[in-house]
Amino acid sequence: MKILVVGAGYVGLVTGACLSDVGMQVLVVDNNQQKIKDLQAGIMPIYEPGLEELVKRNVQQGRLSFSHSLHNQLSKVSVVFIAVGTPQDADGSADLKYVLQVADEIGQNLEDYLVVVTKSTVPVGAAQKVKAGISRQLQNRGLNIPFDVASNPEFLKEGDAIADFMSPDRIVIGTETEKAKNILEELYKPFLLNGFRIISMDIPSAELTKYAANAMLATRISFMNDMANLCELIGADIHQVRRGIGADPRIGNKFLYAGIGYGGACFPKDVQALMKTGLDNGHPLRILNAVEQINADQKMRLYHKLEEALEGMIAGKTIAVWGLSFKPQTDDMREAPSVVLIKALIAAGARVQAYDPVAMPVAAQVLPEAVVFSTDEYQALQEADALLLLTEWRMFRSPDWDRLKSLMRQPIVLDGRNIYNAEQLADKGIRYWGIGTTKQLTTTI
Ligand code: NAD
C-alpha cells in the first residue's frame, strides 16, 4: 500500500514511521521546509523515544521518504492521512485552517480514487468540510474523481507514541462507505495481530470520541486535584484515597494522580474545543467548565505552597526546578504547567535555576530569559532556597538526599508530582510539601 501523511509532527511522523516499518510505502509531507530538510538529513524535529532509529531504518530501506509538497504525489496512493495541527482559535474552537488547506491541495492534485483520513483532532463536521473543499477543487478542474473521507482519531501518548501506535488499545475508524472501511481495516491489519481492536462507527461519532476521551481523562485529573486540595484541609491523604478508590474496577487505578495540573498539546485545547461545541449547540458542558477552572488554579498550587514554605518571601530567593516538559519522556513544552509557575516566580523576583534532561532547548524558547539552565540536576541546587519537582522524569525518583542537602541553602522540597516519601525526607531533615497530604504539610526539621 502506498500512503501519504501530511504533517510531520508528533502524530504525522510517528504514523509515517510506523506504517513504513510494517512494509508500506510512505511519503510524509510537511510545508515547513526546514523540518523536511532536517528529516532528509536524519535530524528529528522532536524528541520521542525510539523515533530516530525507526525513521532512519525505514528511510535506509527505501520505504519512508519526505517532501515539502504533495504536488504530483498522489498517483497510486491509497490513503492520505491529514495530521496537521488544529490549534485553539481565539473563541476556544479548533482552528481548521491547516486541515482545510490540505483538503484544497488534495483536490488540486487528486488523480484517482483514494481515502482522505483526518487523523488530526477535529470537531464534528470537519470531515464534511474536508470533503466539500476537495470537491470544490475538483469542480474547478472540471473533474469528477471519486474519493472517500474518513475519521481516524489518534490516541497515541507522547513519550510512548511508538508503542501506542504499534500496539494500540483500539483503533477508531469513522467511515461512510464500505469501501473506505475495508481499505482502512486492511491498512491496520498488521497492528492487530494480537486481537481485533478496530471500532468502526459513523464519522461524527468517531470525531466526538477523541474529544470525549481527552475530556474524560482531563476530568479524572481535575477531580483528583480537587480531592487532593480537600485532603489537605481535612487531614486525609490523597495517596491512600487513590489506592482505595482505584481498587474498584469500575473506577480503575490509572490516571488518578494529583499534581500540578494537566498541560500538553492536547488536553487544554481539546477541552476548550469541546466546550465550544457544547455552547454552539445550546448545550454548555458544565462539568468541563469546572475541570478547566480547577486545572488553571492547580498550576499555581505549588507557588502558594512555596510562599508558605518561604514565609511569603519569594523575591531574592533562588529556586531550583527539576523538570520542565509537560510530562516525562518528551520535550513538548506546549501548555506545560512549568511555564506558568516559572513566569510567576520570575515576576515575583526569584532567581530560577532549572534542569530538564531533554526539554531545555525547547524550554529556552518559551521561558523568560532570566531562567538559568543547569548542566545537571545537582548544579540546579547550588545555593537554592527550595526545590520544585515539576516533571517526574525517572532520573529524579531517587536523588542523593545528602548531596542535595549539602548543596542547598535551605533543604526545602516541593513535590509537584507526589513522587517522594514524606517520612524519608523528614528523617533526612528535609522539609517537604506534596500535593494532597496534610502529613507532609506539618513535617518540619
Ligand atoms: P505538530 O504541531 O507537532 O505537527 C503539525 C505539523 O503539521 C507541523 O510540522 C506543521 O508544519 C505541519 N503543517 C501545518 N500545515 C500544513 C500544511 N498545510 N501542509 C503540510 N504540513 C502542514 O502537531 P501534533 O502534535 O502532531 O498534532 C497534530 C494533530 O494531532 C492535532 O490535531 C493534535 O490535536 C492531534 N493529536 C496530537 C497528539 C499528540 O500527542 N501530540 C495525540 C493525538 C492527536
PDB file of N, CA, C and O in Angstrom, residues 54-110:
ATOM      1  N   LEU A  54      13.806   4.372  14.209  1.00  0.00           N
ATOM      2  CA  LEU A  54      12.737   3.864  13.335  1.00  0.00           C
ATOM      3  C   LEU A  54      12.730   4.616  12.002  1.00  0.00           C
ATOM      4  O   LEU A  54      12.635   4.000  10.925  1.00  0.00           O
ATOM      5  N   VAL A  55      12.860   5.930  12.081  1.00  0.00           N
ATOM      6  CA  VAL A  55      12.845   6.750  10.853  1.00  0.00           C
ATOM      7  C   VAL A  55      14.058   6.388  10.003  1.00  0.00           C
ATOM      8  O   VAL A  55      13.941   6.106   8.807  1.00  0.00           O
ATOM      9  N   LYS A  56      15.224   6.377  10.622  1.00  0.00           N
ATOM     10  CA  LYS A  56      16.456   6.122   9.859  1.00  0.00           C
ATOM     11  C   LYS A  56      16.409   4.765   9.176  1.00  0.00           C
ATOM     12  O   LYS A  56      16.781   4.620   8.015  1.00  0.00           O
ATOM     13  N   ARG A  57      15.948   3.751   9.907  1.00  0.00           N
ATOM     14  CA  ARG A  57      15.920   2.403   9.340  1.00  0.00           C
ATOM     15  C   ARG A  57      15.016   2.351   8.111  1.00  0.00           C
ATOM     16  O   ARG A  57      15.378   1.813   7.074  1.00  0.00           O
ATOM     17  N   ASN A  58      13.852   2.962   8.216  1.00  0.00           N
ATOM     18  CA  ASN A  58      12.893   2.865   7.103  1.00  0.00           C
ATOM     19  C   ASN A  58      13.276   3.745   5.927  1.00  0.00           C
ATOM     20  O   ASN A  58      12.982   3.411   4.783  1.00  0.00           O
ATOM     21  N   VAL A  59      13.964   4.855   6.208  1.00  0.00           N
ATOM     22  CA  VAL A  59      14.495   5.683   5.104  1.00  0.00           C
ATOM     23  C   VAL A  59      15.553   4.867   4.365  1.00  0.00           C
ATOM     24  O   VAL A  59      15.530   4.765   3.132  1.00  0.00           O
ATOM     25  N   GLN A  60      16.452   4.267   5.138  1.00  0.00           N
ATOM     26  CA  GLN A  60      17.531   3.470   4.530  1.00  0.00           C
ATOM     27  C   GLN A  60      16.986   2.334   3.677  1.00  0.00           C
ATOM     28  O   GLN A  60      17.496   2.033   2.609  1.00  0.00           O
ATOM     29  N   GLN A  61      15.916   1.718   4.157  1.00  0.00           N
ATOM     30  CA  GLN A  61      15.359   0.579   3.430  1.00  0.00           C
ATOM     31  C   GLN A  61      14.407   1.011   2.316  1.00  0.00           C
ATOM     32  O   GLN A  61      13.750   0.189   1.686  1.00  0.00           O
ATOM     33  N   GLY A  62      14.308   2.320   2.107  1.00  0.00           N
ATOM     34  CA  GLY A  62      13.590   2.843   0.939  1.00  0.00           C
ATOM     35  C   GLY A  62      12.075   2.859   1.057  1.00  0.00           C
ATOM     36  O   GLY A  62      11.376   3.028   0.061  1.00  0.00           O
ATOM     37  N   ARG A  63      11.535   2.701   2.286  1.00  0.00           N
ATOM     38  CA  ARG A  63      10.071   2.712   2.404  1.00  0.00           C
ATOM     39  C   ARG A  63       9.521   4.053   2.884  1.00  0.00           C
ATOM     40  O   ARG A  63       8.335   4.320   2.774  1.00  0.00           O
ATOM     41  N   LEU A  64      10.391   4.890   3.448  1.00  0.00           N
ATOM     42  CA  LEU A  64       9.920   6.148   4.041  1.00  0.00           C
ATOM     43  C   LEU A  64      10.674   7.309   3.409  1.00  0.00           C
ATOM     44  O   LEU A  64      11.909   7.290   3.329  1.00  0.00           O
ATOM     45  N   SER A  65       9.934   8.322   2.935  1.00  0.00           N
ATOM     46  CA  SER A  65      10.608   9.498   2.381  1.00  0.00           C
ATOM     47  C   SER A  65       9.828  10.750   2.768  1.00  0.00           C
ATOM     48  O   SER A  65       8.717  10.665   3.311  1.00  0.00           O
ATOM     49  N   PHE A  66      10.422  11.902   2.495  1.00  0.00           N
ATOM     50  CA  PHE A  66       9.856  13.179   2.948  1.00  0.00           C
ATOM     51  C   PHE A  66       9.818  14.172   1.796  1.00  0.00           C
ATOM     52  O   PHE A  66      10.694  14.165   0.928  1.00  0.00           O
ATOM     53  N   SER A  67       8.802  15.037   1.849  1.00  0.00           N
ATOM     54  CA  SER A  67       8.713  16.082   0.828  1.00  0.00           C
ATOM     55  C   SER A  67       8.021  17.297   1.427  1.00  0.00           C
ATOM     56  O   SER A  67       7.244  17.169   2.381  1.00  0.00           O
ATOM     57  N   HIS A  68       8.298  18.493   0.887  1.00  0.00           N
ATOM     58  CA  HIS A  68       7.638  19.685   1.422  1.00  0.00           C
ATOM     59  C   HIS A  68       6.357  20.017   0.666  1.00  0.00           C
ATOM     60  O   HIS A  68       5.687  21.012   0.960  1.00  0.00           O
ATOM     61  N   SER A  69       5.977  19.170  -0.308  1.00  0.00           N
ATOM     62  CA  SER A  69       4.738  19.451  -1.052  1.00  0.00           C
ATOM     63  C   SER A  69       4.100  18.146  -1.517  1.00  0.00           C
ATOM     64  O   SER A  69       4.798  17.180  -1.822  1.00  0.00           O
ATOM     65  N   LEU A  70       2.767  18.145  -1.589  1.00  0.00           N
ATOM     66  CA  LEU A  70       2.120  16.932  -2.102  1.00  0.00           C
ATOM     67  C   LEU A  70       1.793  17.061  -3.585  1.00  0.00           C
ATOM     68  O   LEU A  70       1.118  16.211  -4.163  1.00  0.00           O
ATOM     69  N   HIS A  71       2.311  18.142  -4.200  1.00  0.00           N
ATOM     70  CA  HIS A  71       2.106  18.367  -5.629  1.00  0.00           C
ATOM     71  C   HIS A  71       2.625  17.161  -6.426  1.00  0.00           C
ATOM     72  O   HIS A  71       3.773  16.747  -6.256  1.00  0.00           O
ATOM     73  N   ASN A  72       1.761  16.616  -7.275  1.00  0.00           N
ATOM     74  CA  ASN A  72       2.125  15.464  -8.123  1.00  0.00           C
ATOM     75  C   ASN A  72       2.501  14.207  -7.344  1.00  0.00           C
ATOM     76  O   ASN A  72       3.221  13.355  -7.852  1.00  0.00           O
ATOM     77  N   GLN A  73       2.050  14.102  -6.106  1.00  0.00           N
ATOM     78  CA  GLN A  73       2.477  12.956  -5.285  1.00  0.00           C
ATOM     79  C   GLN A  73       1.337  11.970  -5.021  1.00  0.00           C
ATOM     80  O   GLN A  73       1.516  11.030  -4.266  1.00  0.00           O
ATOM     81  N   LEU A  74       0.161  12.198  -5.610  1.00  0.00           N
ATOM     82  CA  LEU A  74      -0.982  11.374  -5.218  1.00  0.00           C
ATOM     83  C   LEU A  74      -1.213  10.140  -6.099  1.00  0.00           C
ATOM     84  O   LEU A  74      -2.119   9.347  -5.829  1.00  0.00           O
ATOM     85  N   SER A  75      -0.379   9.995  -7.114  1.00  0.00           N
ATOM     86  CA  SER A  75      -0.562   8.858  -8.017  1.00  0.00           C
ATOM     87  C   SER A  75      -0.370   7.534  -7.259  1.00  0.00           C
ATOM     88  O   SER A  75       0.623   7.352  -6.544  1.00  0.00           O
ATOM     89  N   LYS A  76      -1.326   6.634  -7.394  1.00  0.00           N
ATOM     90  CA  LYS A  76      -1.286   5.288  -6.801  1.00  0.00           C
ATOM     91  C   LYS A  76      -1.330   5.282  -5.267  1.00  0.00           C
ATOM     92  O   LYS A  76      -1.094   4.263  -4.622  1.00  0.00           O
ATOM     93  N   VAL A  77      -1.614   6.436  -4.662  1.00  0.00           N
ATOM     94  CA  VAL A  77      -1.749   6.471  -3.201  1.00  0.00           C
ATOM     95  C   VAL A  77      -3.127   5.927  -2.827  1.00  0.00           C
ATOM     96  O   VAL A  77      -4.131   6.277  -3.443  1.00  0.00           O
ATOM     97  N   SER A  78      -3.194   5.063  -1.800  1.00  0.00           N
ATOM     98  CA  SER A  78      -4.490   4.506  -1.368  1.00  0.00           C
ATOM     99  C   SER A  78      -5.135   5.366  -0.285  1.00  0.00           C
ATOM    100  O   SER A  78      -6.350   5.491  -0.220  1.00  0.00           O
ATOM    101  N   VAL A  79      -4.292   5.896   0.601  1.00  0.00           N
ATOM    102  CA  VAL A  79      -4.822   6.634   1.752  1.00  0.00           C
ATOM    103  C   VAL A  79      -3.956   7.866   2.008  1.00  0.00           C
ATOM    104  O   VAL A  79      -2.726   7.781   1.984  1.00  0.00           O
ATOM    105  N   VAL A  80      -4.616   9.024   2.234  1.00  0.00           N
ATOM    106  CA  VAL A  80      -3.900  10.217   2.700  1.00  0.00           C
ATOM    107  C   VAL A  80      -4.354  10.492   4.127  1.00  0.00           C
ATOM    108  O   VAL A  80      -5.563  10.608   4.385  1.00  0.00           O
ATOM    109  N   PHE A  81      -3.388  10.574   5.037  1.00  0.00           N
ATOM    110  CA  PHE A  81      -3.709  10.966   6.406  1.00  0.00           C
ATOM    111  C   PHE A  81      -3.433  12.455   6.567  1.00  0.00           C
ATOM    112  O   PHE A  81      -2.325  12.904   6.254  1.00  0.00           O
ATOM    113  N   ILE A  82      -4.411  13.188   7.075  1.00  0.00           N
ATOM    114  CA  ILE A  82      -4.162  14.598   7.418  1.00  0.00           C
ATOM    115  C   ILE A  82      -3.827  14.629   8.908  1.00  0.00           C
ATOM    116  O   ILE A  82      -4.666  14.299   9.751  1.00  0.00           O
ATOM    117  N   ALA A  83      -2.567  15.019   9.206  1.00  0.00           N
ATOM    118  CA  ALA A  83      -2.114  15.010  10.615  1.00  0.00           C
ATOM    119  C   ALA A  83      -1.474  16.355  10.962  1.00  0.00           C
ATOM    120  O   ALA A  83      -0.479  16.416  11.671  1.00  0.00           O
ATOM    121  N   VAL A  84      -2.067  17.433  10.436  1.00  0.00           N
ATOM    122  CA  VAL A  84      -1.530  18.764  10.726  1.00  0.00           C
ATOM    123  C   VAL A  84      -2.137  19.284  12.025  1.00  0.00           C
ATOM    124  O   VAL A  84      -3.088  18.709  12.568  1.00  0.00           O
ATOM    125  N   GLY A  85      -1.618  20.400  12.516  1.00  0.00           N
ATOM    126  CA  GLY A  85      -2.084  20.934  13.794  1.00  0.00           C
ATOM    127  C   GLY A  85      -3.498  21.505  13.694  1.00  0.00           C
ATOM    128  O   GLY A  85      -3.936  21.966  12.636  1.00  0.00           O
ATOM    129  N   THR A  86      -4.208  21.438  14.822  1.00  0.00           N
ATOM    130  CA  THR A  86      -5.532  22.077  14.926  1.00  0.00           C
ATOM    131  C   THR A  86      -5.506  22.933  16.195  1.00  0.00           C
ATOM    132  O   THR A  86      -6.109  22.575  17.206  1.00  0.00           O
ATOM    133  N   PRO A  87      -4.781  24.058  16.137  1.00  0.00           N
ATOM    134  CA  PRO A  87      -4.600  24.855  17.361  1.00  0.00           C
ATOM    135  C   PRO A  87      -5.905  25.493  17.818  1.00  0.00           C
ATOM    136  O   PRO A  87      -6.892  25.502  17.085  1.00  0.00           O
ATOM    137  N   GLN A  88      -5.829  26.050  19.020  1.00  0.00           N
ATOM    138  CA  GLN A  88      -7.028  26.670  19.581  1.00  0.00           C
ATOM    139  C   GLN A  88      -7.235  28.037  18.940  1.00  0.00           C
ATOM    140  O   GLN A  88      -6.307  28.837  18.876  1.00  0.00           O
ATOM    141  N   ASP A  89      -8.442  28.293  18.475  1.00  0.00           N
ATOM    142  CA  ASP A  89      -8.774  29.596  17.913  1.00  0.00           C
ATOM    143  C   ASP A  89      -9.100  30.559  19.058  1.00  0.00           C
ATOM    144  O   ASP A  89      -9.256  30.134  20.204  1.00  0.00           O
ATOM    145  N   ALA A  90      -9.256  31.846  18.719  1.00  0.00           N
ATOM    146  CA  ALA A  90      -9.489  32.851  19.775  1.00  0.00           C
ATOM    147  C   ALA A  90     -10.748  32.537  20.590  1.00  0.00           C
ATOM    148  O   ALA A  90     -10.793  32.810  21.794  1.00  0.00           O
ATOM    149  N   ASP A  91     -11.757  31.927  19.984  1.00  0.00           N
ATOM    150  CA  ASP A  91     -13.001  31.650  20.714  1.00  0.00           C
ATOM    151  C   ASP A  91     -13.008  30.266  21.370  1.00  0.00           C
ATOM    152  O   ASP A  91     -14.029  29.804  21.867  1.00  0.00           O
ATOM    153  N   GLY A  92     -11.865  29.593  21.373  1.00  0.00           N
ATOM    154  CA  GLY A  92     -11.773  28.281  22.029  1.00  0.00           C
ATOM    155  C   GLY A  92     -11.949  27.118  21.067  1.00  0.00           C
ATOM    156  O   GLY A  92     -11.553  25.997  21.363  1.00  0.00           O
ATOM    157  N   SER A  93     -12.552  27.375  19.908  1.00  0.00           N
ATOM    158  CA  SER A  93     -12.808  26.265  18.967  1.00  0.00           C
ATOM    159  C   SER A  93     -11.496  25.797  18.331  1.00  0.00           C
ATOM    160  O   SER A  93     -10.475  26.480  18.416  1.00  0.00           O
ATOM    161  N   ALA A  94     -11.550  24.638  17.677  1.00  0.00           N
ATOM    162  CA  ALA A  94     -10.365  24.140  16.973  1.00  0.00           C
ATOM    163  C   ALA A  94     -10.264  24.880  15.640  1.00  0.00           C
ATOM    164  O   ALA A  94     -11.233  24.942  14.879  1.00  0.00           O
ATOM    165  N   ASP A  95      -9.083  25.435  15.381  1.00  0.00           N
ATOM    166  CA  ASP A  95      -8.865  26.167  14.127  1.00  0.00           C
ATOM    167  C   ASP A  95      -8.557  25.146  13.033  1.00  0.00           C
ATOM    168  O   ASP A  95      -7.544  24.444  13.097  1.00  0.00           O
ATOM    169  N   LEU A  96      -9.418  25.102  12.014  1.00  0.00           N
ATOM    170  CA  LEU A  96      -9.279  24.073  10.972  1.00  0.00           C
ATOM    171  C   LEU A  96      -8.518  24.570   9.746  1.00  0.00           C
ATOM    172  O   LEU A  96      -8.496  23.879   8.718  1.00  0.00           O
ATOM    173  N   LYS A  97      -7.899  25.757   9.860  1.00  0.00           N
ATOM    174  CA  LYS A  97      -7.341  26.316   8.617  1.00  0.00           C
ATOM    175  C   LYS A  97      -6.267  25.421   7.980  1.00  0.00           C
ATOM    176  O   LYS A  97      -6.244  25.284   6.760  1.00  0.00           O
ATOM    177  N   TYR A  98      -5.441  24.779   8.790  1.00  0.00           N
ATOM    178  CA  TYR A  98      -4.389  23.932   8.188  1.00  0.00           C
ATOM    179  C   TYR A  98      -5.005  22.682   7.555  1.00  0.00           C
ATOM    180  O   TYR A  98      -4.611  22.261   6.477  1.00  0.00           O
ATOM    181  N   VAL A  99      -5.999  22.127   8.246  1.00  0.00           N
ATOM    182  CA  VAL A  99      -6.669  20.922   7.719  1.00  0.00           C
ATOM    183  C   VAL A  99      -7.320  21.253   6.377  1.00  0.00           C
ATOM    184  O   VAL A  99      -7.193  20.497   5.399  1.00  0.00           O
ATOM    185  N   LEU A 100      -7.985  22.406   6.300  1.00  0.00           N
ATOM    186  CA  LEU A 100      -8.709  22.750   5.062  1.00  0.00           C
ATOM    187  C   LEU A 100      -7.753  23.155   3.942  1.00  0.00           C
ATOM    188  O   LEU A 100      -8.048  22.931   2.761  1.00  0.00           O
ATOM    189  N   GLN A 101      -6.579  23.723   4.326  1.00  0.00           N
ATOM    190  CA  GLN A 101      -5.533  23.989   3.311  1.00  0.00           C
ATOM    191  C   GLN A 101      -5.132  22.677   2.645  1.00  0.00           C
ATOM    192  O   GLN A 101      -5.000  22.586   1.430  1.00  0.00           O
ATOM    193  N   VAL A 102      -4.943  21.669   3.479  1.00  0.00           N
ATOM    194  CA  VAL A 102      -4.513  20.364   2.951  1.00  0.00           C
ATOM    195  C   VAL A 102      -5.615  19.783   2.058  1.00  0.00           C
ATOM    196  O   VAL A 102      -5.337  19.240   0.988  1.00  0.00           O
ATOM    197  N   ALA A 103      -6.888  19.955   2.483  1.00  0.00           N
ATOM    198  CA  ALA A 103      -8.005  19.461   1.664  1.00  0.00           C
ATOM    199  C   ALA A 103      -7.953  20.109   0.282  1.00  0.00           C
ATOM    200  O   ALA A 103      -8.106  19.428  -0.750  1.00  0.00           O
ATOM    201  N   ASP A 104      -7.721  21.426   0.231  1.00  0.00           N
ATOM    202  CA  ASP A 104      -7.625  22.132  -1.066  1.00  0.00           C
ATOM    203  C   ASP A 104      -6.512  21.525  -1.916  1.00  0.00           C
ATOM    204  O   ASP A 104      -6.695  21.260  -3.102  1.00  0.00           O
ATOM    205  N   GLU A 105      -5.361  21.312  -1.265  1.00  0.00           N
ATOM    206  CA  GLU A 105      -4.215  20.771  -2.025  1.00  0.00           C
ATOM    207  C   GLU A 105      -4.513  19.370  -2.549  1.00  0.00           C
ATOM    208  O   GLU A 105      -4.113  19.019  -3.658  1.00  0.00           O
ATOM    209  N   ILE A 106      -5.226  18.586  -1.759  1.00  0.00           N
ATOM    210  CA  ILE A 106      -5.582  17.239  -2.231  1.00  0.00           C
ATOM    211  C   ILE A 106      -6.490  17.374  -3.462  1.00  0.00           C
ATOM    212  O   ILE A 106      -6.281  16.715  -4.478  1.00  0.00           O
ATOM    213  N   GLY A 107      -7.480  18.269  -3.371  1.00  0.00           N
ATOM    214  CA  GLY A 107      -8.393  18.468  -4.502  1.00  0.00           C
ATOM    215  C   GLY A 107      -7.662  18.936  -5.754  1.00  0.00           C
ATOM    216  O   GLY A 107      -8.022  18.565  -6.874  1.00  0.00           O
ATOM    217  N   GLN A 108      -6.620  19.726  -5.543  1.00  0.00           N
ATOM    218  CA  GLN A 108      -5.862  20.236  -6.700  1.00  0.00           C
ATOM    219  C   GLN A 108      -4.974  19.164  -7.329  1.00  0.00           C
ATOM    220  O   GLN A 108      -4.534  19.307  -8.468  1.00  0.00           O
ATOM    221  N   ASN A 109      -4.700  18.114  -6.583  1.00  0.00           N
ATOM    222  CA  ASN A 109      -3.737  17.105  -7.067  1.00  0.00           C
ATOM    223  C   ASN A 109      -4.303  15.699  -7.243  1.00  0.00           C
ATOM    224  O   ASN A 109      -3.591  14.804  -7.704  1.00  0.00           O
ATOM    225  N   LEU A 110      -5.564  15.516  -6.864  1.00  0.00           N
ATOM    226  CA  LEU A 110      -6.143  14.169  -6.899  1.00  0.00           C
ATOM    227  C   LEU A 110      -6.117  13.608  -8.325  1.00  0.00           C
ATOM    228  O   LEU A 110      -6.467  14.309  -9.276  1.00  0.00           O
TER     229      LEU A 110
END
